[in-house]
Structure formats: structure tokens, C-alpha cells
């Protein structure tokens, strides 16, 4: 690892993104959108390549609004809300059926962070209900037991890549951003964390491979390389110490 700049303040909290970071959820979201579209009798179907492009728009409602305008079928807020409720119900059914597992190394990292008395939080653009169902199904406990601070999409004015979710998470942790470390999988997430002046480590998820995430402080190519030792080491080297892990 190369290091430049002054020593940074020690990391006191880890702030996790959800989709693509805790688990590879994005294809389940895609399938849930498609189920909602077909149940509503709308002739939309999002394949993997199209969904990869649509992910540039964060938030399910915003993503559908963008697509509706793109195909010349503008939808009302009420229609979008209805579709989004149906989509989230379908997503919850997938998760409750056990379709989603944590990315390798995530459970161990959370356990190690708790053992080291680091604070844990979530900053996501997804809906709160999706966060809760995912954590209960994968960690087997209530979301707030593990992550006392949760900032979800509906709680901020602007979703990622805006800094709002990270700023609110830091505020609720009562910690300055310089003492928090963000863990992300996407360019929009990295941009959000950097705009909030956090250090950020990124492990690109399946849908985000190939995105430019070079503004991150650390880029890892595998989630099981996300060890607490490595993150704490990043805390002592300061922002701008980006390197790519190659096992
Ligand atoms: C990623 C997203 C989300 C999901 C859909 O969120 O962009 O919009 O694709 O979630 P994260 P909703 O910040 O956790 O990576 O339909 O609930 O908005
Ligand atoms: Mg993500």
C-alpha cells in the first residue's frame, strides 16, 4: 500500500451501503421490478444490460420515472408509488424465501467491528423496509440491533451521489465524517461518501464492475478482503491512499 498526506483520525464508525455492498441484491430488485410491471399489465421488462444503465438513477421510484419518460409513457406520482409498493413486496418475498445471501466476508467484518467496539451504521438509497427485511433474513436479527443508525432513501432530500445520506448518518452517530469510513460498491456511492468527506473503501458489485471508482481511498476486488485490519490501516494512512487489492 502506498500512502500520501498526513495521518488521518482513527476510524470510530463503519457506515455500510446496502445494495451491492452487504449482498448482491440488485438482480433481485430487477426481477421484482419486472414482476410489478407484469402484474400491473405494463409492457416493460428490464433486462440485465438495460438495468445496468438504469442503475445510474438511484432510487426505485426515480428509476421508474426516468424510464417512463425515456419511453414516452410518463407516469403520475400515484402510479409510480403503487408500482414501487408492489416491487418492494416482490423483493421482500425473494429475500424472505432465502434468495439473498451476504457477500463473503461481510458477516465476519461486522462481527469483528462489534468486537472492536466500532460504531455501525447504514447509508443507503433503498427503502427502509428493504433494509429491514434483508438484515433480518441474512443476519437473523432486527436491523437496528446491529446498525443503530440507519439512513434510508426516504429520509433525505437527495439520494446518492449527493452526500445527504452520509451526512445524516454522521450527524446521527454524532461523529465528524473524518472519523467514519464508508463501505460501498458503486460509483454513485463512492461519490456520495467523498462529497460528504468520508474515507471510502469500494468493492465493486456485479452490476458496478467497470465503473470509475478511482476517487475511492481503497479499491478491493473481493469482499472477503474487507478485513478490519485493512480498514483500520486505511484509517491510519489518510485519504488518497487508493490501491487495488490483488490476492
Ligand atoms: C441502490 C439503489 C436502490 C435499489 C432499489 O441502493 O439504487 O434504488 O436499486 O431500491 P444502495 P428502492 O444505496 O443501497 O446501493 O426500489 O427501494 O429504491
Ligand atoms: Mg450500493
XYZ file of C-alpha atoms and ligand atoms in Angstrom:
266
model
C 0.000 0.000 0.000
C 1.196 3.473 -0.781
C 0.370 6.378 1.478
C 0.414 10.110 0.979
C -0.612 13.020 3.133
C -0.919 13.454 6.878
C -2.023 10.768 9.305
C -5.836 10.695 9.421
C -8.021 10.482 12.542
C -8.716 6.941 13.695
C -11.869 5.329 12.367
C -14.625 5.148 15.002
C -17.545 4.056 12.832
C -18.176 1.978 9.720
C -21.051 3.162 7.532
C -22.273 0.468 5.139
C -24.122 0.887 1.882
C -26.717 -1.890 1.383
C -27.452 -2.934 -2.199
C -24.361 -4.460 -3.771
C -22.340 -3.985 -0.574
C -23.955 -6.156 2.101
C -25.290 -8.503 -0.575
C -25.637 -8.825 -4.345
C -29.268 -7.696 -4.234
C -29.518 -5.725 -7.441
C -30.666 -8.569 -9.699
C -33.424 -9.373 -7.182
C -34.533 -5.742 -7.338
C -34.546 -6.032 -11.157
C -36.695 -9.164 -11.117
C -39.039 -7.596 -8.564
C -39.480 -4.525 -10.803
C -40.341 -6.832 -13.722
C -42.924 -8.741 -11.645
C -44.566 -5.470 -10.617
C -44.637 -4.323 -14.246
C -46.230 -7.538 -15.488
C -48.768 -7.676 -12.605
C -49.793 -4.119 -13.480
C -50.142 -5.059 -17.137
C -47.379 -2.687 -18.228
C -45.340 -3.998 -21.109
C -41.989 -3.092 -19.564
C -39.233 -5.630 -18.997
C -35.778 -4.649 -17.780
C -33.005 -6.993 -18.886
C -29.565 -7.070 -17.271
C -27.907 -4.655 -19.709
C -30.720 -2.140 -19.534
C -30.850 -2.380 -15.735
C -27.107 -1.741 -15.527
C -27.677 1.548 -17.367
C -30.766 2.409 -15.309
C -28.799 1.982 -12.061
C -27.218 5.350 -12.841
C -30.516 6.700 -11.468
C -30.614 5.859 -7.761
C -33.908 5.065 -6.019
C -36.630 2.796 -7.382
C -39.264 5.488 -7.931
C -36.771 7.824 -9.571
C -35.537 4.956 -11.768
C -39.063 4.128 -12.964
C -39.869 7.808 -13.558
C -36.706 8.171 -15.641
C -37.591 5.084 -17.705
C -41.224 6.140 -18.161
C -40.073 9.469 -19.579
C -37.435 7.727 -21.703
C -40.033 5.505 -23.423
C -42.560 8.315 -23.715
C -45.031 6.901 -21.152
C -44.889 9.484 -18.349
C -46.425 8.142 -15.104
C -48.094 10.009 -12.253
C -46.625 10.032 -8.738
C -49.540 7.841 -7.566
C -48.886 5.272 -10.308
C -45.182 5.196 -9.510
C -45.862 4.790 -5.776
C -48.250 1.927 -6.450
C -45.724 0.167 -8.703
C -42.967 0.722 -6.158
C -45.017 -0.799 -3.327
C -45.673 -3.873 -5.494
C -41.997 -4.069 -6.427
C -40.852 -3.891 -2.809
C -43.388 -6.576 -1.806
C -41.994 -8.868 -4.518
C -38.434 -8.079 -3.392
C -39.322 -8.864 0.245
C -40.768 -12.215 -0.832
C -37.485 -13.101 -2.593
C -35.448 -12.119 0.449
C -37.716 -13.927 2.932
C -37.502 -17.055 0.766
C -33.719 -17.010 1.284
C -32.750 -15.916 -2.235
C -30.192 -13.387 -0.966
C -27.009 -14.150 0.965
C -24.409 -11.786 2.402
C -21.322 -11.154 0.293
C -18.334 -13.197 1.504
C -16.537 -11.569 4.436
C -19.368 -9.185 5.400
C -20.623 -11.161 8.431
C -17.049 -11.564 9.697
C -16.326 -7.856 9.233
C -19.470 -6.822 11.139
C -18.614 -9.250 13.939
C -15.010 -8.016 14.142
C -16.137 -4.385 14.162
C -18.573 -5.075 17.019
C -15.852 -6.897 18.955
C -13.579 -3.873 18.468
C -16.384 -1.532 19.686
C -16.617 0.324 16.375
C -19.969 2.009 15.776
C -22.032 0.632 12.886
C -24.412 2.496 10.595
C -26.131 2.230 7.225
C -26.439 4.866 4.498
C -28.474 3.658 1.538
C -30.716 4.904 -1.255
C -33.015 1.915 -0.955
C -36.254 1.901 1.086
C -36.142 1.264 4.846
C -38.403 -1.801 4.512
C -35.894 -3.371 2.105
C -33.058 -2.812 4.573
C -35.011 -4.349 7.433
C -36.112 -7.455 5.547
C -32.601 -8.015 4.169
C -30.871 -7.767 7.546
C -33.398 -9.979 9.302
C -33.095 -12.642 6.599
C -29.299 -12.579 6.393
C -28.018 -11.645 9.878
C -31.027 -13.183 11.671
C -31.774 -10.186 13.911
C -33.528 -6.835 13.867
C -31.683 -4.306 11.697
C -31.282 -1.723 14.475
C -29.696 -4.241 16.826
C -26.693 -4.430 14.518
C -26.908 -0.986 12.934
C -28.291 1.506 15.478
C -28.126 4.277 12.864
C -29.924 3.613 9.579
C -30.391 6.286 6.929
C -32.569 5.050 4.053
C -33.623 6.663 0.784
C -36.844 8.234 2.008
C -35.119 10.056 4.870
C -33.067 12.523 2.823
C -33.874 15.198 0.272
C -31.328 13.996 -2.275
C -30.206 10.403 -2.893
C -26.653 9.316 -3.769
C -24.481 10.607 -5.441
C -25.488 13.543 -3.211
C -23.787 13.457 0.219
C -27.069 13.701 2.191
C -27.328 10.076 3.393
C -23.727 10.035 4.648
C -24.006 13.461 6.274
C -27.173 12.439 8.125
C -25.603 9.142 9.224
C -22.580 11.029 10.648
C -24.901 13.502 12.355
C -26.880 10.671 13.956
C -23.664 8.955 15.018
C -22.587 12.322 16.423
C -19.206 11.885 14.729
C -17.389 14.070 12.187
C -17.136 12.475 8.715
C -13.337 12.243 9.156
C -13.874 9.632 11.889
C -16.186 7.468 9.761
C -15.361 5.039 6.981
C -17.842 4.271 4.202
C -18.077 0.865 2.539
C -19.526 0.968 -0.966
C -19.937 -0.972 -4.208
C -20.778 1.695 -6.805
C -19.520 4.935 -8.320
C -22.612 6.814 -7.126
C -21.997 5.536 -3.598
C -18.310 6.483 -3.661
C -19.170 9.949 -4.986
C -21.712 10.391 -2.166
C -19.226 9.373 0.526
C -16.446 11.557 -0.879
C -18.819 14.531 -1.228
C -19.542 14.087 2.497
C -15.751 13.980 3.124
C -15.600 10.412 4.370
C -12.891 7.955 3.587
C -14.384 5.202 1.446
C -13.461 1.659 0.511
C -15.187 0.160 -2.503
C -15.657 -3.429 -3.609
C -17.426 -3.150 -6.976
C -20.529 -5.352 -7.145
C -21.535 -7.433 -10.158
C -23.653 -4.642 -11.627
C -20.991 -1.990 -10.973
C -17.873 -3.699 -12.378
C -16.113 -1.362 -14.782
C -17.407 1.860 -13.224
C -14.805 4.534 -12.497
C -14.328 4.368 -8.723
C -10.777 5.710 -8.678
C -11.794 8.551 -6.343
C -12.150 5.954 -3.537
C -9.465 5.671 -0.853
C -9.238 1.935 -1.252
C -10.450 -0.316 -4.065
C -10.754 -4.017 -3.340
C -11.697 -6.647 -5.876
C -13.170 -9.116 -3.360
C -15.446 -8.539 -0.397
C -13.625 -11.113 1.731
C -10.568 -8.832 1.515
C -12.569 -6.324 3.624
C -10.885 -7.211 6.883
C -10.996 -4.954 9.920
C -7.169 -4.831 9.994
C -7.100 -3.491 6.465
C -9.765 -0.865 7.208
C -8.058 0.281 10.393
C -4.777 0.510 8.456
C -6.561 2.738 5.947
C -7.657 4.860 8.897
C -4.044 5.485 9.825
C -2.811 6.311 6.316
C -5.307 9.011 5.424
C -7.439 9.798 2.394
C -5.893 9.447 -1.027
C -4.179 6.133 -0.296
C -6.005 4.213 -3.001
C -4.699 0.846 -4.070
C -6.147 -2.220 -5.637
C -6.017 -5.497 -3.782
C -4.843 -8.366 -5.899
C -4.757 -11.593 -3.903
C -29.230 1.006 -4.609
C -30.384 1.540 -5.310
C -31.748 1.196 -4.951
C -32.269 -0.178 -5.361
C -33.778 -0.166 -5.340
O -29.257 1.363 -3.249
O -30.208 2.359 -6.198
O -32.544 2.148 -5.583
O -31.856 -0.485 -6.674
O -34.265 0.266 -4.109
P -27.895 1.364 -2.293
P -35.686 1.005 -3.963
O -27.648 2.804 -1.923
O -28.235 0.522 -1.091
O -26.781 0.766 -3.104
O -36.591 0.458 -5.001
O -36.149 0.684 -2.558
O -35.443 2.481 -4.124
Mg -24.848 0.022 -3.481
